[in-house]
Amino acid sequence: MQSFNVPSRHLATLNNLDRWSRPAFRRLLFVMVVCSTVSGCQDSVPPSDSVVVYGRRGLGDARFQKPRAIAIDDEDQIYIVDMTARIQVHQVGGEFQRSWRTPEFKDGKPCGLSFSNDGLIMVADTHYYRVLFFTKTGELVESRTIGGVNGRGPGEFGFVTDVVQDTQGNYYVAEYGDYDRIQKFDAAGKFLFEWGGHGSEPGDFLRPQGITIDERDFIWVADASNHRIQVFDATGDSAIFIQSWGTPGSEVGQLRYPYDLWLDGKGHIYVSEFGNNRIQKFTLDGKSLGTWGGPGREPGQLHQPWGMCIDSRGMIHVLDSYNHRVQSFFWNEQPIRTSESQDPLAN
């Protein structure tokens, strides 16, 4: 894997297999080897045994209530927040490690997770209009909190969706509601500038749900309700529009409520589509390379996925949110399937 010095949840780092759930890995590897020898396996819906699935609805350890955000650290530990405001930590394969809750959650739950340059987990505390910082063991670092006031002014927020940090230490915080913008802060949390606004023109947003950052420090935005991806160069004193792609629909190459996105450092971007119940792989200029998933509750099917991450071996981990579980798989280099969409507003 090409390595970029970008300390973000969206670029994996190399680790060893000791951090795997070994039984799950051996089982998955065996099935993948068998699959590669069977005619027609590559272009079909993946068999259930090729997918690692863990979690079900509940309040206990390794149980979820509509998980909403996912991040992965440099040791391939997976962090997941759900509708109970619990942040749970698992090994790849699903082995539960530990958990904690955000300090307040009566008004609503977080919907974004990522990592800071110094290894703290950053939580988009959506309905409390702020970004919280925790150690990997769940200790709140109050001095690092950004925001906390609802409003339209500099440093104030609507509903915070996601946050990333660039190589210079600057933070970028996305929000939706009446605001639909991204704000930039310096390493000390001081407001620098903002861009966006409610709309559908280039540079506007309708719920910028997920953001990520590439090796140039360009900001990639999952502009969910505009059904598109936008890219900006915000390294200077303002944000410069670079490109936008995506049209609404359920065909391959189209998007329907993209909620999260992940750069693999190899010239590809993966998009989690809440509205199409799938993961779609693209080139960086928006050419589709195939999809995975489709509506349903069986392994290999998804029900309104909110987020995803990729570990150091290239395994993809998807929040199958309305099925209250996580599904993990290796992407087949052939397009996997075309799925029919399911209207997320019909439920």
mmCIF file of C-alpha atoms in Angstrom:
data_model
loop_
_atom_site.group_PDB
_atom_site.id
_atom_site.type_symbol
_atom_site.label_atom_id
_atom_site.label_comp_id
_atom_site.label_asym_id
_atom_site.label_seq_id
_atom_site.Cartn_x
_atom_site.Cartn_y
_atom_site.Cartn_z
ATOM 1 C CA MET A 1 0.000 0.000 0.000
ATOM 2 C CA GLN A 2 1.234 3.449 -0.842
ATOM 3 C CA SER A 3 1.954 5.256 2.410
ATOM 4 C CA PHE A 4 0.993 8.882 2.985
ATOM 5 C CA ASN A 5 1.892 10.774 6.125
ATOM 6 C CA VAL A 6 -1.713 11.674 6.832
ATOM 7 C CA PRO A 7 -2.737 10.867 10.434
ATOM 8 C CA SER A 8 -6.415 10.389 9.651
ATOM 9 C CA ARG A 9 -9.007 7.671 10.119
ATOM 10 C CA HIS A 10 -9.132 7.410 6.331
ATOM 11 C CA LEU A 11 -5.623 6.194 5.481
ATOM 12 C CA ALA A 12 -4.597 2.804 6.840
ATOM 13 C CA THR A 13 -1.133 1.996 8.198
ATOM 14 C CA LEU A 14 0.710 -1.312 8.069
ATOM 15 C CA ASN A 15 0.492 -3.667 11.024
ATOM 16 C CA ASN A 16 0.879 -7.392 11.615
ATOM 17 C CA LEU A 17 -1.633 -10.207 11.794
ATOM 18 C CA ASP A 18 -1.366 -10.534 15.582
ATOM 19 C CA ARG A 19 -4.101 -7.921 15.878
ATOM 20 C CA TRP A 20 -6.579 -10.024 13.936
ATOM 21 C CA SER A 21 -9.219 -12.266 15.342
ATOM 22 C CA ARG A 22 -7.271 -15.298 14.071
ATOM 23 C CA PRO A 23 -10.161 -17.782 13.748
ATOM 24 C CA ALA A 24 -12.154 -15.260 11.701
ATOM 25 C CA PHE A 25 -9.150 -14.488 9.501
ATOM 26 C CA ARG A 26 -8.334 -18.170 8.841
ATOM 27 C CA ARG A 27 -11.943 -18.900 7.989
ATOM 28 C CA LEU A 28 -12.185 -15.934 5.646
ATOM 29 C CA LEU A 29 -8.874 -16.739 3.955
ATOM 30 C CA PHE A 30 -9.956 -20.335 3.331
ATOM 31 C CA VAL A 31 -13.230 -19.266 1.753
ATOM 32 C CA MET A 32 -11.497 -16.673 -0.438
ATOM 33 C CA VAL A 33 -9.022 -19.268 -1.739
ATOM 34 C CA VAL A 34 -11.842 -21.702 -2.517
ATOM 35 C CA CYS A 35 -13.847 -18.903 -4.154
ATOM 36 C CA SER A 36 -10.986 -18.004 -6.465
ATOM 37 C CA THR A 37 -11.068 -21.532 -7.936
ATOM 38 C CA VAL A 38 -14.808 -21.633 -8.572
ATOM 39 C CA SER A 39 -16.095 -20.454 -11.946
ATOM 40 C CA GLY A 40 -18.343 -17.384 -11.741
ATOM 41 C CA CYS A 41 -17.568 -16.601 -8.114
ATOM 42 C CA GLN A 42 -16.016 -13.209 -8.815
ATOM 43 C CA ASP A 43 -18.995 -11.617 -10.504
ATOM 44 C CA SER A 44 -21.741 -12.832 -8.191
ATOM 45 C CA VAL A 45 -23.027 -11.715 -4.835
ATOM 46 C CA PRO A 46 -20.382 -12.890 -2.358
ATOM 47 C CA PRO A 47 -21.341 -16.043 -0.459
ATOM 48 C CA SER A 48 -22.130 -15.483 3.205
ATOM 49 C CA ASP A 49 -19.018 -17.366 4.314
ATOM 50 C CA SER A 50 -16.776 -14.786 2.598
ATOM 51 C CA VAL A 51 -18.095 -12.044 4.879
ATOM 52 C CA VAL A 52 -17.234 -11.647 8.559
ATOM 53 C CA VAL A 53 -20.334 -10.427 10.418
ATOM 54 C CA TYR A 54 -20.525 -9.441 14.061
ATOM 55 C CA GLY A 55 -22.963 -7.649 16.327
ATOM 56 C CA ARG A 56 -26.713 -7.668 16.715
ATOM 57 C CA ARG A 57 -29.265 -5.378 18.283
ATOM 58 C CA GLY A 58 -28.801 -4.890 22.006
ATOM 59 C CA LEU A 59 -27.233 -2.920 24.821
ATOM 60 C CA GLY A 60 -24.475 -5.280 25.920
ATOM 61 C CA ASP A 61 -20.879 -5.597 24.802
ATOM 62 C CA ALA A 62 -20.569 -6.106 21.032
ATOM 63 C CA ARG A 63 -24.271 -5.261 20.646
ATOM 64 C CA PHE A 64 -25.394 -2.197 18.728
ATOM 65 C CA GLN A 65 -28.300 0.183 18.357
ATOM 66 C CA LYS A 66 -28.026 1.641 14.855
ATOM 67 C CA PRO A 67 -24.259 2.260 14.796
ATOM 68 C CA ARG A 68 -23.568 5.673 13.250
ATOM 69 C CA ALA A 69 -19.814 6.180 12.887
ATOM 70 C CA ILE A 70 -16.651 4.095 12.681
ATOM 71 C CA ALA A 71 -12.915 4.790 12.853
ATOM 72 C CA ILE A 72 -9.772 2.652 12.978
ATOM 73 C CA ASP A 73 -6.493 3.367 14.763
ATOM 74 C CA ASP A 74 -2.878 2.572 13.866
ATOM 75 C CA GLU A 75 -3.166 -0.791 15.632
ATOM 76 C CA ASP A 76 -6.215 -1.842 13.614
ATOM 77 C CA GLN A 77 -8.562 -1.432 16.547
ATOM 78 C CA ILE A 78 -12.043 -0.433 15.416
ATOM 79 C CA TYR A 79 -14.049 2.269 17.233
ATOM 80 C CA ILE A 80 -17.829 2.426 16.771
ATOM 81 C CA VAL A 81 -20.420 4.826 18.171
ATOM 82 C CA ASP A 82 -24.124 3.985 18.113
ATOM 83 C CA MET A 83 -27.472 5.496 19.078
ATOM 84 C CA THR A 84 -26.803 4.831 22.756
ATOM 85 C CA ALA A 85 -23.778 7.214 22.610
ATOM 86 C CA ARG A 86 -21.502 4.303 23.488
ATOM 87 C CA ILE A 87 -18.107 4.172 21.840
ATOM 88 C CA GLN A 88 -17.113 0.515 21.614
ATOM 89 C CA VAL A 89 -13.670 -0.749 20.665
ATOM 90 C CA HIS A 90 -13.215 -4.085 18.878
ATOM 91 C CA GLN A 91 -10.430 -6.034 17.307
ATOM 92 C CA VAL A 92 -10.746 -6.826 13.602
ATOM 93 C CA GLY A 93 -13.112 -9.803 13.546
ATOM 94 C CA GLY A 94 -15.307 -8.438 16.323
ATOM 95 C CA GLU A 95 -13.609 -9.284 19.628
ATOM 96 C CA PHE A 96 -14.838 -6.692 22.152
ATOM 97 C CA GLN A 97 -12.157 -4.706 23.998
ATOM 98 C CA ARG A 98 -13.721 -1.829 25.950
ATOM 99 C CA SER A 99 -16.346 0.925 25.811
ATOM 100 C CA TRP A 100 -17.390 4.284 27.225
ATOM 101 C CA ARG A 101 -20.098 6.912 26.702
ATOM 102 C CA THR A 102 -19.991 10.542 25.753
ATOM 103 C CA PRO A 103 -20.685 12.821 28.746
ATOM 104 C CA GLU A 104 -24.095 14.017 27.476
ATOM 105 C CA PHE A 105 -26.508 12.305 25.133
ATOM 106 C CA LYS A 106 -30.090 13.188 26.086
ATOM 107 C CA ASP A 107 -30.426 15.645 23.173
ATOM 108 C CA GLY A 108 -28.889 13.329 20.576
ATOM 109 C CA LYS A 109 -25.983 11.077 19.714
ATOM 110 C CA PRO A 110 -22.651 11.564 17.888
ATOM 111 C CA CYS A 111 -22.419 10.711 14.180
ATOM 112 C CA GLY A 112 -18.715 11.145 13.370
ATOM 113 C CA LEU A 113 -15.433 9.602 14.555
ATOM 114 C CA SER A 114 -11.827 10.165 13.447
ATOM 115 C CA PHE A 115 -8.314 10.408 14.861
ATOM 116 C CA SER A 116 -6.154 13.438 15.563
ATOM 117 C CA ASN A 117 -2.482 13.627 14.661
ATOM 118 C CA ASP A 118 -1.521 12.783 18.235
ATOM 119 C CA GLY A 119 -3.750 9.718 18.435
ATOM 120 C CA LEU A 120 -6.818 11.089 20.207
ATOM 121 C CA ILE A 121 -10.210 10.022 18.988
ATOM 122 C CA MET A 122 -12.249 12.996 17.778
ATOM 123 C CA VAL A 123 -16.008 12.716 18.245
ATOM 124 C CA ALA A 124 -18.482 14.817 16.276
ATOM 125 C CA ASP A 125 -20.884 15.367 19.183
ATOM 126 C CA THR A 126 -23.644 16.261 16.772
ATOM 127 C CA HIS A 127 -26.463 17.540 18.946
ATOM 128 C CA TYR A 128 -24.187 19.327 21.404
ATOM 129 C CA TYR A 129 -22.576 21.407 18.643
ATOM 130 C CA ARG A 130 -18.992 20.458 19.400
ATOM 131 C CA VAL A 131 -16.028 18.168 18.812
ATOM 132 C CA LEU A 132 -14.863 16.097 21.787
ATOM 133 C CA PHE A 133 -11.439 14.497 22.195
ATOM 134 C CA PHE A 134 -10.822 11.220 24.037
ATOM 135 C CA THR A 135 -7.822 9.022 24.685
ATOM 136 C CA LYS A 136 -8.039 5.518 23.249
ATOM 137 C CA THR A 137 -9.093 4.276 26.684
ATOM 138 C CA GLY A 138 -11.989 6.713 26.905
ATOM 139 C CA GLU A 139 -10.638 9.581 29.003
ATOM 140 C CA LEU A 140 -12.134 12.935 27.965
ATOM 141 C CA VAL A 141 -9.517 15.617 27.205
ATOM 142 C CA GLU A 142 -11.672 18.661 27.973
ATOM 143 C CA SER A 143 -9.012 21.212 27.096
ATOM 144 C CA ARG A 144 -9.169 20.131 23.446
ATOM 145 C CA THR A 145 -12.936 20.558 22.941
ATOM 146 C CA ILE A 146 -13.869 22.658 19.915
ATOM 147 C CA GLY A 147 -17.201 24.485 19.931
ATOM 148 C CA GLY A 148 -20.182 23.867 22.183
ATOM 149 C CA VAL A 149 -22.381 26.819 21.158
ATOM 150 C CA ASN A 150 -25.240 26.542 18.702
ATOM 151 C CA GLY A 151 -25.198 29.367 16.182
ATOM 152 C CA ARG A 152 -24.058 30.746 12.854
ATOM 153 C CA GLY A 153 -21.077 32.751 14.059
ATOM 154 C CA PRO A 154 -17.401 31.788 13.703
ATOM 155 C CA GLY A 155 -16.666 28.801 15.911
ATOM 156 C CA GLU A 156 -20.354 28.149 16.543
ATOM 157 C CA PHE A 157 -22.034 25.093 15.088
ATOM 158 C CA GLY A 158 -25.242 23.538 13.889
ATOM 159 C CA PHE A 159 -25.350 19.745 13.862
ATOM 160 C CA VAL A 160 -21.724 18.592 13.648
ATOM 161 C CA THR A 161 -21.239 15.607 11.350
ATOM 162 C CA ASP A 162 -17.506 14.950 11.020
ATOM 163 C CA VAL A 163 -14.006 16.285 11.666
ATOM 164 C CA VAL A 164 -10.535 15.674 10.233
ATOM 165 C CA GLN A 165 -7.074 17.128 10.897
ATOM 166 C CA ASP A 166 -4.487 17.977 8.246
ATOM 167 C CA THR A 167 -0.705 17.509 8.325
ATOM 168 C CA GLN A 168 -0.227 21.082 9.628
ATOM 169 C CA GLY A 169 -2.523 20.439 12.600
ATOM 170 C CA ASN A 170 -5.547 22.363 11.301
ATOM 171 C CA TYR A 171 -9.024 20.982 11.950
ATOM 172 C CA TYR A 172 -11.945 20.889 9.511
ATOM 173 C CA VAL A 173 -15.414 20.494 11.009
ATOM 174 C CA ALA A 174 -18.518 19.774 8.913
ATOM 175 C CA GLU A 175 -22.050 20.618 9.981
ATOM 176 C CA TYR A 176 -25.584 20.495 8.604
ATOM 177 C CA GLY A 177 -28.989 21.991 9.303
ATOM 178 C CA ASP A 178 -29.441 25.682 8.574
ATOM 179 C CA TYR A 179 -25.674 25.976 8.208
ATOM 180 C CA ASP A 180 -24.397 23.297 5.803
ATOM 181 C CA ARG A 181 -20.793 24.424 5.905
ATOM 182 C CA ILE A 182 -17.254 23.438 6.847
ATOM 183 C CA GLN A 183 -15.207 25.495 9.297
ATOM 184 C CA LYS A 184 -11.412 25.476 9.537
ATOM 185 C CA PHE A 185 -9.588 25.894 12.859
ATOM 186 C CA ASP A 186 -5.896 26.069 13.657
ATOM 187 C CA ALA A 187 -4.091 23.545 15.859
ATOM 188 C CA ALA A 188 -5.114 25.462 18.990
ATOM 189 C CA GLY A 189 -8.786 25.445 17.990
ATOM 190 C CA LYS A 190 -8.921 29.066 16.778
ATOM 191 C CA PHE A 191 -11.387 29.779 13.971
ATOM 192 C CA LEU A 192 -9.744 30.570 10.627
ATOM 193 C CA PHE A 193 -12.448 30.575 7.948
ATOM 194 C CA GLU A 194 -15.520 28.762 6.644
ATOM 195 C CA TRP A 195 -17.020 27.792 3.312
ATOM 196 C CA GLY A 196 -20.192 26.296 1.937
ATOM 197 C CA GLY A 197 -23.803 27.198 2.489
ATOM 198 C CA HIS A 198 -27.185 25.607 1.948
ATOM 199 C CA GLY A 199 -27.582 24.831 -1.763
ATOM 200 C CA SER A 200 -26.661 22.699 -4.751
ATOM 201 C CA GLU A 201 -24.211 24.874 -6.678
ATOM 202 C CA PRO A 202 -20.515 23.896 -6.700
ATOM 203 C CA GLY A 203 -19.189 24.685 -3.245
ATOM 204 C CA ASP A 204 -22.629 24.501 -1.614
ATOM 205 C CA PHE A 205 -23.759 21.630 0.593
ATOM 206 C CA LEU A 206 -26.887 19.764 1.561
ATOM 207 C CA ARG A 207 -25.791 17.803 4.618
ATOM 208 C CA PRO A 208 -22.017 17.326 4.320
ATOM 209 C CA GLN A 209 -22.180 14.075 6.245
ATOM 210 C CA GLY A 210 -18.656 12.689 5.858
ATOM 211 C CA ILE A 211 -15.283 14.261 5.149
ATOM 212 C CA THR A 212 -11.812 12.878 4.581
ATOM 213 C CA ILE A 213 -8.412 14.261 3.639
ATOM 214 C CA ASP A 214 -5.804 13.167 1.102
ATOM 215 C CA GLU A 215 -2.000 13.331 0.909
ATOM 216 C CA ARG A 216 -2.181 16.924 -0.418
ATOM 217 C CA ASP A 217 -4.408 17.976 2.476
ATOM 218 C CA PHE A 218 -7.342 18.367 0.058
ATOM 219 C CA ILE A 219 -10.753 17.925 1.679
ATOM 220 C CA TRP A 220 -13.162 15.363 0.193
ATOM 221 C CA VAL A 221 -16.810 15.784 1.159
ATOM 222 C CA ALA A 222 -19.718 13.326 1.006
ATOM 223 C CA ASP A 223 -22.387 15.910 0.131
ATOM 224 C CA ALA A 224 -25.159 13.536 1.117
ATOM 225 C CA SER A 225 -28.409 15.173 0.051
ATOM 226 C CA ASN A 226 -26.835 16.508 -3.154
ATOM 227 C CA HIS A 227 -25.834 12.893 -3.953
ATOM 228 C CA ARG A 228 -22.282 13.868 -4.890
ATOM 229 C CA ILE A 229 -18.663 14.071 -3.826
ATOM 230 C CA GLN A 230 -16.913 17.451 -3.711
ATOM 231 C CA VAL A 231 -13.187 18.183 -3.339
ATOM 232 C CA PHE A 232 -11.556 21.382 -2.043
ATOM 233 C CA ASP A 233 -8.103 22.809 -1.506
ATOM 234 C CA ALA A 234 -8.414 24.626 1.818
ATOM 235 C CA THR A 235 -4.707 24.736 2.639
ATOM 236 C CA GLY A 236 -4.520 28.528 2.218
ATOM 237 C CA ASP A 237 -6.681 31.375 3.498
ATOM 238 C CA SER A 238 -9.836 30.181 1.738
ATOM 239 C CA ALA A 239 -11.271 27.049 0.177
ATOM 240 C CA ILE A 240 -10.758 26.549 -3.551
ATOM 241 C CA PHE A 241 -13.204 24.271 -5.379
ATOM 242 C CA ILE A 242 -11.343 21.456 -7.194
ATOM 243 C CA GLN A 243 -13.930 19.024 -8.519
ATOM 244 C CA SER A 244 -17.358 17.517 -8.016
ATOM 245 C CA TRP A 245 -18.912 14.320 -9.327
ATOM 246 C CA GLY A 246 -21.969 12.210 -8.774
ATOM 247 C CA THR A 247 -25.586 12.193 -9.938
ATOM 248 C CA PRO A 248 -28.596 10.935 -7.987
ATOM 249 C CA GLY A 249 -29.752 7.421 -8.774
ATOM 250 C CA SER A 250 -29.279 3.709 -8.161
ATOM 251 C CA GLU A 251 -27.337 2.719 -11.276
ATOM 252 C CA VAL A 252 -23.644 1.890 -11.070
ATOM 253 C CA GLY A 253 -21.776 5.197 -11.023
ATOM 254 C CA GLN A 254 -24.674 7.093 -9.453
ATOM 255 C CA LEU A 255 -25.047 7.965 -5.791
ATOM 256 C CA ARG A 256 -27.901 8.069 -3.325
ATOM 257 C CA TYR A 257 -27.217 9.694 0.033
ATOM 258 C CA PRO A 258 -23.461 9.098 0.309
ATOM 259 C CA TYR A 259 -22.751 9.193 4.045
ATOM 260 C CA ASP A 260 -19.080 8.266 4.309
ATOM 261 C CA LEU A 261 -15.993 7.963 2.144
ATOM 262 C CA TRP A 262 -12.524 6.501 2.416
ATOM 263 C CA LEU A 263 -9.345 6.991 0.351
ATOM 264 C CA ASP A 264 -7.155 3.907 0.034
ATOM 265 C CA GLY A 265 -3.950 5.705 -1.010
ATOM 266 C CA LYS A 266 -3.900 3.710 -4.269
ATOM 267 C CA GLY A 267 -5.952 6.006 -6.456
ATOM 268 C CA HIS A 268 -9.388 4.831 -5.302
ATOM 269 C CA ILE A 269 -12.139 6.161 -3.104
ATOM 270 C CA TYR A 270 -14.846 4.034 -1.496
ATOM 271 C CA VAL A 271 -18.262 5.532 -0.751
ATOM 272 C CA SER A 272 -20.862 4.250 1.700
ATOM 273 C CA GLU A 273 -24.318 4.893 0.246
ATOM 274 C CA PHE A 274 -27.041 5.101 2.871
ATOM 275 C CA GLY A 275 -29.754 5.324 0.224
ATOM 276 C CA ASN A 276 -28.532 2.557 -2.089
ATOM 277 C CA ASN A 277 -27.578 0.076 0.648
ATOM 278 C CA ARG A 278 -24.127 -0.491 -0.823
ATOM 279 C CA ILE A 279 -20.459 0.390 -0.945
ATOM 280 C CA GLN A 280 -19.224 1.762 -4.265
ATOM 281 C CA LYS A 281 -15.609 2.006 -5.409
ATOM 282 C CA PHE A 282 -14.491 4.875 -7.660
ATOM 283 C CA THR A 283 -11.412 6.280 -9.306
ATOM 284 C CA LEU A 284 -10.492 9.717 -7.975
ATOM 285 C CA ASP A 285 -12.247 11.398 -10.898
ATOM 286 C CA GLY A 286 -15.521 9.587 -10.248
ATOM 287 C CA LYS A 287 -15.469 6.523 -12.507
ATOM 288 C CA SER A 288 -17.210 3.603 -10.818
ATOM 289 C CA LEU A 289 -15.243 0.381 -10.416
ATOM 290 C CA GLY A 290 -18.133 -1.619 -8.986
ATOM 291 C CA THR A 291 -20.404 -1.983 -5.982
ATOM 292 C CA TRP A 292 -20.849 -4.313 -3.020
ATOM 293 C CA GLY A 293 -24.015 -4.954 -1.072
ATOM 294 C CA GLY A 294 -27.673 -4.441 -1.829
ATOM 295 C CA PRO A 295 -30.810 -4.225 0.319
ATOM 296 C CA GLY A 296 -31.453 -7.029 2.785
ATOM 297 C CA ARG A 297 -30.523 -8.648 6.066
ATOM 298 C CA GLU A 298 -28.406 -11.592 4.951
ATOM 299 C CA PRO A 299 -24.583 -11.525 5.061
ATOM 300 C CA GLY A 300 -23.405 -9.504 2.078
ATOM 301 C CA GLN A 301 -26.551 -7.355 2.160
ATOM 302 C CA LEU A 302 -26.937 -3.976 3.839
ATOM 303 C CA HIS A 303 -29.666 -1.870 5.404
ATOM 304 C CA GLN A 304 -28.813 1.850 5.337
ATOM 305 C CA PRO A 305 -25.069 1.790 6.044
ATOM 306 C CA TRP A 306 -23.777 4.936 7.760
ATOM 307 C CA GLY A 307 -20.016 4.482 7.653
ATOM 308 C CA MET A 308 -16.988 2.428 6.751
ATOM 309 C CA CYS A 309 -13.251 2.101 7.260
ATOM 310 C CA ILE A 310 -10.406 0.077 5.751
ATOM 311 C CA ASP A 311 -7.727 -1.630 7.833
ATOM 312 C CA SER A 312 -4.013 -2.052 7.090
ATOM 313 C CA ARG A 313 -4.588 -5.255 5.097
ATOM 314 C CA GLY A 314 -7.229 -3.668 2.899
ATOM 315 C CA MET A 315 -10.191 -5.302 4.604
ATOM 316 C CA ILE A 316 -13.302 -3.127 4.457
ATOM 317 C CA HIS A 317 -15.472 -2.754 7.558
ATOM 318 C CA VAL A 318 -19.014 -1.455 7.027
ATOM 319 C CA LEU A 319 -21.539 -0.214 9.572
ATOM 320 C CA ASP A 320 -24.662 -2.100 8.536
ATOM 321 C CA SER A 321 -26.550 0.385 10.644
ATOM 322 C CA TYR A 322 -30.185 -0.626 10.493
ATOM 323 C CA ASN A 323 -29.190 -4.277 10.794
ATOM 324 C CA HIS A 324 -27.299 -3.306 13.980
ATOM 325 C CA ARG A 325 -24.063 -5.006 12.964
ATOM 326 C CA VAL A 326 -20.682 -4.728 11.232
ATOM 327 C CA GLN A 327 -19.750 -6.572 8.056
ATOM 328 C CA SER A 328 -16.133 -7.021 6.952
ATOM 329 C CA PHE A 329 -14.832 -8.241 3.597
ATOM 330 C CA PHE A 330 -12.031 -7.962 1.061
ATOM 331 C CA TRP A 331 -12.938 -6.150 -2.136
ATOM 332 C CA ASN A 332 -12.892 -8.301 -5.244
ATOM 333 C CA GLU A 333 -11.108 -6.481 -8.047
ATOM 334 C CA GLN A 334 -14.015 -7.287 -10.401
ATOM 335 C CA PRO A 335 -17.254 -5.279 -10.072
ATOM 336 C CA ILE A 336 -19.274 -7.292 -7.577
ATOM 337 C CA ARG A 337 -22.897 -6.430 -8.146
ATOM 338 C CA THR A 338 -25.456 -3.879 -9.157
ATOM 339 C CA SER A 339 -28.114 -3.436 -6.510
ATOM 340 C CA GLU A 340 -31.596 -2.023 -6.542
ATOM 341 C CA SER A 341 -32.045 0.865 -4.154
ATOM 342 C CA GLN A 342 -34.313 1.109 -1.171
ATOM 343 C CA ASP A 343 -35.798 4.459 -0.248
ATOM 344 C CA PRO A 344 -34.333 5.499 3.135
ATOM 345 C CA LEU A 345 -37.225 7.905 3.688
ATOM 346 C CA ALA A 346 -39.837 5.169 3.290
ATOM 347 C CA ASN A 347 -38.998 3.525 6.641
#
